[in-house]
Short mmCIF file of C-alpha atoms in Angstrom, two decimals:
data_model
loop_
_atom_site.label_atom_id
_atom_site.label_comp_id
_atom_site.label_asym_id
_atom_site.label_seq_id
_atom_site.Cartn_x
_atom_site.Cartn_y
_atom_site.Cartn_z
CA MET C 22 -106.93 17.59 28.88
CA GLU C 23 -105.69 14.03 28.40
CA ALA C 24 -103.28 15.20 25.68
CA LEU C 25 -102.11 18.16 27.78
CA LEU C 26 -101.27 15.95 30.72
CA THR C 27 -99.45 13.15 28.89
CA GLN C 28 -95.93 12.66 30.20
CA THR C 29 -92.87 12.23 28.03
CA ARG C 30 -91.71 8.66 27.70
CA ILE C 31 -88.16 7.94 28.73
CA LEU C 32 -86.67 6.12 25.76
CA ILE C 33 -83.74 4.38 27.39
CA THR C 34 -82.81 0.91 28.60
CA THR C 35 -83.39 0.83 32.33
CA LYS C 36 -81.63 -1.10 35.05
CA THR C 37 -83.46 -2.31 38.09
CA ASN C 38 -81.95 -0.45 41.05
CA PRO C 39 -84.64 0.24 43.63
CA LEU C 40 -83.67 2.85 46.18
CA SER C 41 -83.29 0.97 49.43
CA LEU C 42 -85.13 3.37 51.64
CA PRO C 43 -88.38 2.69 53.50
CA PRO C 44 -91.37 3.74 51.40
CA PRO C 45 -93.64 6.50 52.65
CA PRO C 46 -97.14 5.70 53.81
CA SER C 47 -99.41 4.52 51.01
CA LEU C 48 -100.90 7.46 49.15
CA PRO C 49 -103.78 7.60 46.68
CA LYS C 50 -102.96 6.98 43.08
CA PRO C 51 -102.73 10.21 41.09
CA SER C 52 -105.80 11.12 39.16
CA LEU C 53 -103.69 13.16 36.77
CA SER C 54 -100.08 13.95 35.98
CA LEU C 55 -98.37 17.25 35.36
CA PRO C 56 -97.72 18.27 31.77
CA ASN C 57 -94.26 18.65 30.34
CA PRO C 58 -93.88 22.32 29.33
CA LEU C 59 -91.48 21.33 26.57
CA ASN C 60 -91.10 18.07 24.71
CA GLN C 61 -87.67 18.33 23.17
CA ARG C 62 -84.67 16.15 22.50
CA THR C 63 -81.33 17.86 22.06
CA GLN C 64 -78.49 16.16 20.23
CA LEU C 65 -75.05 16.97 21.60
CA THR C 66 -73.65 17.41 18.14
CA HIS C 67 -76.11 20.10 17.10
CA ARG C 68 -75.16 23.33 18.81
CA ARG C 69 -77.74 26.04 19.21
CA PRO C 70 -77.29 29.77 19.77
CA LEU C 71 -76.25 30.65 23.30
CA ARG C 72 -79.21 31.43 25.56
CA LEU C 73 -78.46 34.68 27.34
CA SER C 74 -81.70 36.56 27.46
CA ALA C 75 -84.57 37.17 29.79
CA SER C 76 -87.56 39.30 28.91
CA ALA C 77 -88.91 41.60 31.59
CA GLN C 78 -92.39 40.37 30.66
CA ARG C 79 -94.14 37.70 32.68
CA ALA C 80 -93.68 34.20 31.29
CA PRO C 81 -96.86 32.43 30.16
CA SER C 82 -98.67 30.89 33.10
CA SER C 83 -98.03 27.19 33.57
CA ALA C 84 -100.97 24.87 32.99
CA ALA C 85 -99.35 22.55 35.52
CA ALA C 86 -99.38 25.24 38.19
CA GLU C 87 -103.00 26.10 37.44
CA VAL C 88 -104.03 22.46 37.78
CA ALA C 89 -102.07 22.07 41.01
CA ALA C 90 -103.49 25.23 42.52
CA ALA C 91 -107.05 24.46 41.51
CA SER C 92 -107.37 20.90 42.69
CA GLY C 93 -104.33 19.79 44.64
CA LEU C 94 -102.49 16.75 43.36
CA ALA C 95 -102.63 13.16 44.47
CA VAL C 96 -98.97 12.28 44.88
CA PRO C 97 -97.88 8.78 43.83
CA SER C 98 -95.82 6.57 46.12
CA LYS C 99 -93.24 5.83 43.42
CA MET C 100 -91.43 8.06 40.93
CA LYS C 101 -88.87 8.09 38.13
CA ALA C 102 -85.37 9.12 39.19
CA TRP C 103 -81.68 8.76 38.45
CA VAL C 104 -79.85 6.82 41.15
CA TYR C 105 -76.35 5.64 41.96
CA SER C 106 -75.60 2.97 44.57
CA GLU C 107 -71.81 3.19 44.42
CA TYR C 108 -69.29 5.94 43.79
CA GLY C 109 -67.66 6.18 40.38
CA ASP C 110 -67.83 7.71 36.92
CA ALA C 111 -71.05 8.55 35.09
CA SER C 112 -71.66 4.88 34.29
CA VAL C 113 -72.79 4.24 37.90
CA LEU C 114 -75.94 6.28 37.21
CA ASN C 115 -79.07 4.20 36.64
CA PHE C 116 -82.57 5.20 35.63
CA ASP C 117 -85.17 3.77 38.02
CA GLU C 118 -88.95 3.98 37.65
CA GLY C 119 -89.69 2.65 41.14
CA VAL C 120 -88.00 5.07 43.55
CA SER C 121 -90.04 5.97 46.63
CA VAL C 122 -91.29 9.54 46.71
CA PRO C 123 -89.53 11.18 49.70
CA ASP C 124 -91.37 11.72 52.97
CA LEU C 125 -92.30 15.31 53.74
CA GLY C 126 -90.98 17.10 56.83
CA GLU C 127 -93.09 19.62 58.73
CA ASP C 128 -91.02 22.53 57.40
CA GLN C 129 -90.78 21.17 53.87
CA VAL C 130 -92.71 21.35 50.62
CA LEU C 131 -92.89 18.60 48.03
CA VAL C 132 -91.85 19.95 44.64
CA ARG C 133 -92.89 18.39 41.35
CA VAL C 134 -89.60 18.85 39.49
CA VAL C 135 -89.87 20.45 36.06
CA ALA C 136 -86.17 21.27 35.49
CA ALA C 137 -82.85 20.69 37.23
CA ALA C 138 -79.25 21.69 36.60
CA LEU C 139 -75.84 20.12 37.14
CA ASN C 140 -72.88 21.63 38.98
CA PRO C 141 -69.27 20.46 39.42
CA VAL C 142 -70.16 19.51 43.00
CA ASP C 143 -72.62 16.94 41.59
CA PHE C 144 -69.98 14.87 39.82
CA LYS C 145 -67.37 15.37 42.55
CA ARG C 146 -69.89 14.02 45.04
CA ARG C 147 -70.69 11.09 42.73
CA LEU C 148 -66.97 10.34 42.46
CA GLY C 149 -66.84 10.00 46.24
CA LYS C 150 -64.71 13.05 46.99
CA PHE C 151 -66.96 14.00 49.92
CA LYS C 152 -67.95 10.52 51.10
CA ALA C 153 -66.91 11.23 54.71
CA THR C 154 -69.73 13.78 55.09
CA ASP C 155 -72.11 12.54 52.39
CA SER C 156 -75.59 11.18 52.97
CA PRO C 157 -75.96 7.37 52.73
CA LEU C 158 -76.04 5.57 49.41
CA PRO C 159 -78.03 4.99 47.25
CA THR C 160 -78.33 8.62 46.13
CA VAL C 161 -80.61 10.56 43.82
CA PRO C 162 -78.22 13.35 42.75
CA GLY C 163 -78.96 16.99 42.07
CA TYR C 164 -78.96 20.32 43.93
CA ASP C 165 -80.58 22.87 41.60
CA VAL C 166 -84.33 22.64 41.05
CA ALA C 167 -87.23 24.53 39.51
CA GLY C 168 -90.73 23.17 39.81
CA ILE C 169 -94.21 23.35 41.31
CA VAL C 170 -95.26 22.89 44.92
CA VAL C 171 -97.71 19.97 45.16
CA LYS C 172 -97.79 19.43 48.92
CA VAL C 173 -96.84 21.45 52.01
CA GLY C 174 -95.76 20.47 55.52
CA SER C 175 -97.70 21.50 58.60
CA GLN C 176 -95.18 24.21 59.58
CA VAL C 177 -94.85 25.81 56.13
CA LYS C 178 -95.80 29.46 56.47
CA THR C 179 -95.67 31.09 53.04
CA LEU C 180 -95.50 28.68 50.12
CA LYS C 181 -98.66 26.99 48.90
CA VAL C 182 -99.72 24.31 46.45
CA GLY C 183 -99.36 25.59 42.88
CA ASP C 184 -96.47 27.99 43.58
CA GLU C 185 -93.69 27.91 40.98
CA VAL C 186 -90.41 27.83 42.90
CA TYR C 187 -86.67 27.41 42.49
CA GLY C 188 -83.71 26.84 44.75
CA ASP C 189 -80.70 24.80 45.86
CA ILE C 190 -82.30 21.97 47.81
CA SER C 191 -79.37 21.18 50.18
CA GLU C 192 -78.48 23.88 52.71
CA LYS C 193 -74.89 22.62 52.88
CA ALA C 194 -73.55 21.10 49.67
CA LEU C 195 -70.93 18.93 51.38
CA GLU C 196 -72.35 18.32 54.85
CA GLY C 197 -75.06 15.68 54.65
CA PRO C 198 -76.62 16.81 51.35
CA LYS C 199 -80.04 15.39 50.57
CA GLN C 200 -80.23 11.71 49.66
CA PHE C 201 -83.22 12.52 47.42
CA GLY C 202 -81.90 15.15 44.99
CA SER C 203 -83.46 17.04 42.11
CA LEU C 204 -82.90 14.51 39.29
CA ALA C 205 -86.27 12.95 40.02
CA GLU C 206 -89.95 13.65 39.50
CA TYR C 207 -90.35 14.86 43.10
CA THR C 208 -88.09 16.26 45.78
CA ALA C 209 -88.74 17.45 49.34
CA VAL C 210 -87.22 20.81 50.26
CA GLU C 211 -87.23 23.07 53.32
CA GLU C 212 -89.31 26.17 52.66
CA LYS C 213 -86.41 28.43 53.67
CA LEU C 214 -84.27 27.14 50.79
CA LEU C 215 -86.75 28.11 48.07
CA ALA C 216 -88.00 31.30 46.45
CA LEU C 217 -90.76 32.01 43.98
CA LYS C 218 -89.53 31.56 40.42
CA PRO C 219 -88.80 34.88 38.67
CA ARG C 220 -91.88 35.70 36.63
CA ASN C 221 -90.02 36.30 33.36
CA LEU C 222 -87.96 33.10 33.42
CA ASP C 223 -89.00 29.65 32.25
CA PHE C 224 -88.28 26.60 34.39
CA ALA C 225 -85.06 25.72 32.57
CA GLN C 226 -83.66 29.22 33.04
CA ALA C 227 -84.67 29.27 36.70
CA ALA C 228 -83.13 25.86 37.38
CA SER C 229 -79.79 27.06 36.03
CA LEU C 230 -79.43 29.71 38.71
CA PRO C 231 -79.68 28.75 42.40
CA LEU C 232 -76.37 27.22 43.47
CA ALA C 233 -74.34 29.35 41.04
CA ILE C 234 -75.96 32.70 41.80
CA GLU C 235 -75.88 32.06 45.56
CA THR C 236 -72.19 31.15 45.30
CA ALA C 237 -71.45 34.26 43.25
CA ASN C 238 -73.30 36.48 45.70
CA GLU C 239 -71.81 34.96 48.86
CA GLY C 240 -68.26 35.18 47.51
CA LEU C 241 -68.70 38.86 46.67
CA GLU C 242 -70.14 39.56 50.11
CA ARG C 243 -67.39 37.65 51.93
CA SER C 244 -64.70 39.52 50.00
CA GLY C 245 -66.12 42.86 51.10
CA PHE C 246 -66.83 43.85 47.51
CA SER C 247 -68.73 47.12 47.20
CA SER C 248 -69.54 50.02 44.91
CA GLY C 249 -66.55 51.58 43.20
CA LYS C 250 -64.26 48.55 43.50
CA SER C 251 -62.69 46.59 40.64
CA ILE C 252 -62.78 42.83 40.11
CA LEU C 253 -61.12 40.18 37.95
CA VAL C 254 -63.12 36.98 37.38
CA LEU C 255 -61.19 33.86 36.43
CA GLY C 256 -63.46 31.61 34.35
CA GLY C 257 -65.94 34.31 33.41
CA ALA C 258 -67.90 32.18 30.94
CA GLY C 259 -68.68 29.46 33.48
CA GLY C 260 -71.80 28.97 35.55
CA VAL C 261 -70.55 30.90 38.60
CA GLY C 262 -68.20 33.26 36.77
CA SER C 263 -70.88 34.57 34.40
CA LEU C 264 -73.04 35.49 37.38
CA VAL C 265 -70.17 37.04 39.35
CA ILE C 266 -69.64 39.41 36.41
CA GLN C 267 -73.29 40.42 36.30
CA LEU C 268 -73.79 40.74 40.06
CA ALA C 269 -70.59 42.76 40.44
CA LYS C 270 -71.80 45.25 37.84
CA SER C 271 -75.55 45.40 38.40
CA VAL C 272 -75.96 44.62 42.10
CA PHE C 273 -72.69 45.60 43.80
CA GLY C 274 -71.79 48.60 41.63
CA ALA C 275 -68.32 47.60 40.38
CA SER C 276 -66.24 50.37 38.84
CA ARG C 277 -64.44 47.94 36.53
CA VAL C 278 -64.87 44.27 35.68
CA ALA C 279 -62.29 42.10 33.93
CA ALA C 280 -62.60 38.39 33.19
CA THR C 281 -60.72 35.53 31.58
CA SER C 282 -61.86 32.92 29.08
CA SER C 283 -60.60 30.97 26.08
CA THR C 284 -60.52 32.64 22.68
CA GLY C 285 -63.89 31.30 21.55
CA LYS C 286 -65.72 32.68 24.59
CA LEU C 287 -64.46 36.28 24.58
CA ASP C 288 -67.65 37.47 22.89
CA ILE C 289 -69.65 35.93 25.73
CA LEU C 290 -67.64 37.95 28.26
CA LYS C 291 -68.35 41.11 26.28
CA SER C 292 -72.07 40.30 26.12
CA LEU C 293 -72.03 39.99 29.91
CA GLY C 294 -70.67 43.52 30.15
CA VAL C 295 -67.00 43.07 31.07
CA ASP C 296 -64.74 46.07 30.61
CA LEU C 297 -61.66 43.96 29.91
CA ALA C 298 -61.89 40.49 28.30
CA ILE C 299 -58.66 38.51 28.70
CA ASP C 300 -57.81 35.51 26.51
CA TYR C 301 -55.95 33.23 28.91
CA THR C 302 -54.52 31.22 26.00
CA LYS C 303 -52.63 34.31 24.82
CA GLU C 304 -52.12 36.48 27.91
CA ASN C 305 -50.94 35.84 31.44
CA PHE C 306 -53.41 37.83 33.53
CA GLU C 307 -51.08 37.83 36.53
CA GLU C 308 -48.47 39.75 34.51
CA LEU C 309 -50.77 42.59 33.52
CA PRO C 310 -49.85 45.96 35.06
CA GLU C 311 -53.44 46.50 36.20
CA LYS C 312 -54.34 45.06 39.61
CA PHE C 313 -57.78 44.54 41.14
CA ASP C 314 -59.51 44.97 44.50
CA VAL C 315 -60.90 41.44 44.27
CA VAL C 316 -59.99 38.43 42.17
CA TYR C 317 -62.77 35.83 42.02
CA ASP C 318 -61.09 32.52 41.17
CA ALA C 319 -63.60 29.99 39.86
CA VAL C 320 -60.97 27.77 38.18
CA GLY C 321 -58.37 26.96 40.86
CA GLN C 322 -55.45 29.33 40.16
CA CYS C 323 -55.03 30.99 43.54
CA ASP C 324 -51.24 31.44 43.31
CA LYS C 325 -51.57 33.35 40.04
CA ALA C 326 -54.63 35.21 41.28
CA ALA C 327 -52.68 36.52 44.27
CA LYS C 328 -50.34 38.30 41.85
CA ALA C 329 -53.24 40.16 40.24
CA VAL C 330 -54.81 41.58 43.39
CA LYS C 331 -54.10 44.99 44.92
CA GLU C 332 -52.41 45.35 48.28
CA GLY C 333 -55.07 44.68 50.89
CA GLY C 334 -57.38 43.02 48.38
CA SER C 335 -59.01 39.59 48.48
CA VAL C 336 -58.96 36.44 46.37
CA VAL C 337 -62.13 34.33 46.45
CA VAL C 338 -61.28 30.67 45.82
CA LEU C 339 -63.87 28.06 44.86
CA THR C 340 -61.61 25.12 44.06
CA GLY C 341 -58.02 24.11 44.65
CA ALA C 342 -55.59 25.26 47.33
CA ALA C 343 -56.02 28.69 48.89
CA SER C 344 -53.16 30.78 50.26
CA PRO C 345 -53.31 34.37 51.61
CA PRO C 346 -54.86 36.64 50.56
CA GLY C 347 -57.07 33.88 49.16
CA PHE C 348 -59.88 32.23 51.08
CA ARG C 349 -62.21 29.34 50.32
CA PHE C 350 -65.84 28.88 51.26
CA VAL C 351 -68.71 26.53 50.52
CA VAL C 352 -72.01 28.23 49.79
CA THR C 353 -74.92 28.05 52.21
CA SER C 354 -78.24 27.68 50.37
CA ASN C 355 -80.71 30.40 51.29
CA GLY C 356 -84.01 31.17 49.59
CA ALA C 357 -83.93 34.71 51.00
CA VAL C 358 -80.89 35.44 48.81
CA LEU C 359 -82.79 34.31 45.72
CA ALA C 360 -85.78 36.45 46.73
CA LYS C 361 -83.45 39.45 47.16
CA LEU C 362 -81.97 38.93 43.69
CA ASN C 363 -85.29 38.25 41.94
CA PRO C 364 -85.87 41.93 41.03
CA PHE C 365 -82.55 42.02 39.16
CA LEU C 366 -83.52 38.86 37.29
CA GLU C 367 -87.02 40.09 36.51
CA SER C 368 -85.68 43.42 35.23
CA GLY C 369 -83.23 41.62 32.93
CA LYS C 370 -80.18 43.22 34.57
CA VAL C 371 -78.96 39.73 35.49
CA LYS C 372 -79.56 36.89 33.02
CA PRO C 373 -79.08 33.13 33.17
CA LEU C 374 -76.48 31.60 30.88
CA ILE C 375 -77.37 28.10 29.62
CA ASP C 376 -74.92 25.97 27.68
CA PRO C 377 -75.94 25.82 23.99
CA ASN C 378 -75.74 22.02 23.96
CA GLY C 379 -78.71 21.91 26.31
CA PRO C 380 -81.14 21.62 27.81
CA PHE C 381 -80.56 17.87 28.00
CA PRO C 382 -83.73 15.75 28.27
CA PHE C 383 -84.22 13.57 31.35
CA SER C 384 -83.22 10.51 29.33
CA LYS C 385 -79.76 12.02 28.70
CA VAL C 386 -78.56 12.61 32.26
CA VAL C 387 -75.50 10.38 31.78
CA GLU C 388 -74.54 12.32 28.65
CA ALA C 389 -75.09 15.61 30.50
CA PHE C 390 -72.78 14.55 33.33
CA THR C 391 -70.14 13.35 30.86
CA TYR C 392 -70.28 16.65 29.01
CA LEU C 393 -70.03 18.71 32.20
CA GLU C 394 -66.97 16.74 33.25
CA THR C 395 -65.10 17.73 30.07
CA GLY C 396 -64.77 21.23 31.54
CA ARG C 397 -65.93 22.78 28.27
CA ALA C 398 -69.43 23.85 29.30
CA THR C 399 -70.46 27.45 28.84
CA GLY C 400 -72.76 28.62 31.61
CA LYS C 401 -74.95 25.91 33.12
CA VAL C 402 -75.84 22.39 32.00
CA VAL C 403 -79.61 22.03 32.43
CA ILE C 404 -81.87 18.94 32.50
CA TYR C 405 -85.32 19.70 31.05
CA PRO C 406 -88.05 18.55 30.87
CA ILE C 407 -88.41 16.13 33.77
CA PRO C 408 -89.36 13.37 33.31
#
């Protein structure tokens, strides 16, 4: 048992940067710690085959979840986390072993984080692009999480200690997002923002999904997309784009799906099931004779996208300026959406796409951010295991 429960050491030089928030009430010292399901170190220079698969079989049960469910866990008062106290590039991130575990609200559960994922909103927030509506500094970044419930608030109705869950922990990404994010050993999350982890997915796969799949789904719904319609996805090999393709086909019943990518990612588009894979380095999609009911723009090319949409169609815009018929939105996190999509994930009709350079270990968060900011990631950049 001692060997099973040994945590991975973080082999980095740390900077002292205690989170300047009031500590929670003193709690008993933990009698045990959760195991790391995977002890791996991934070098950025050694690429691995792209992970785009999900068995319909149930994943092996987690020893951590069994321990949590059987005995309940004594939660420590301090935890390991990544923190930044000023806005800036990835160098402002510091590893801190003495961050206070967040207090638990009545409608919240405390999640022992096993895996997290990065999104463009994470580095844009760190750069200070949303400082007017951001939570106070210092900040533990991170939206996407997959982990194990270790404590529940008094008003929690469904989730219980030991449940394996996943979700986007901030209901509004840009309006007062959580000060304690998912790049930490523990995070407190409203029950309504979480869903049970799909049974066939591991924690890394589950962590790659929440913000991206909720964004993909909400954009399709807002555009009025429905069975029999056609769609063009700009940036089809990205975190959101790859899921737009799959949801359009398997959930919404698209009649035809086209998508753009660079030359080296065309095979990924085909593996996702697109009917027309467009190499944007060789073709101008806006000049093609074929037009689409919806163009889902995940890369910020609304003006070009408007030329590829049918009369009366819609352009979904995630970044950059939006002009008619384009519209922008910011996703609202909702665990009910994840629960609704779980059957499609568990059947394998919709699969997570994880960048082959990952998962990045918890010690390599700065490298993971730097890589994401190159714009070359395929699918999602995942942090696993934590810590």
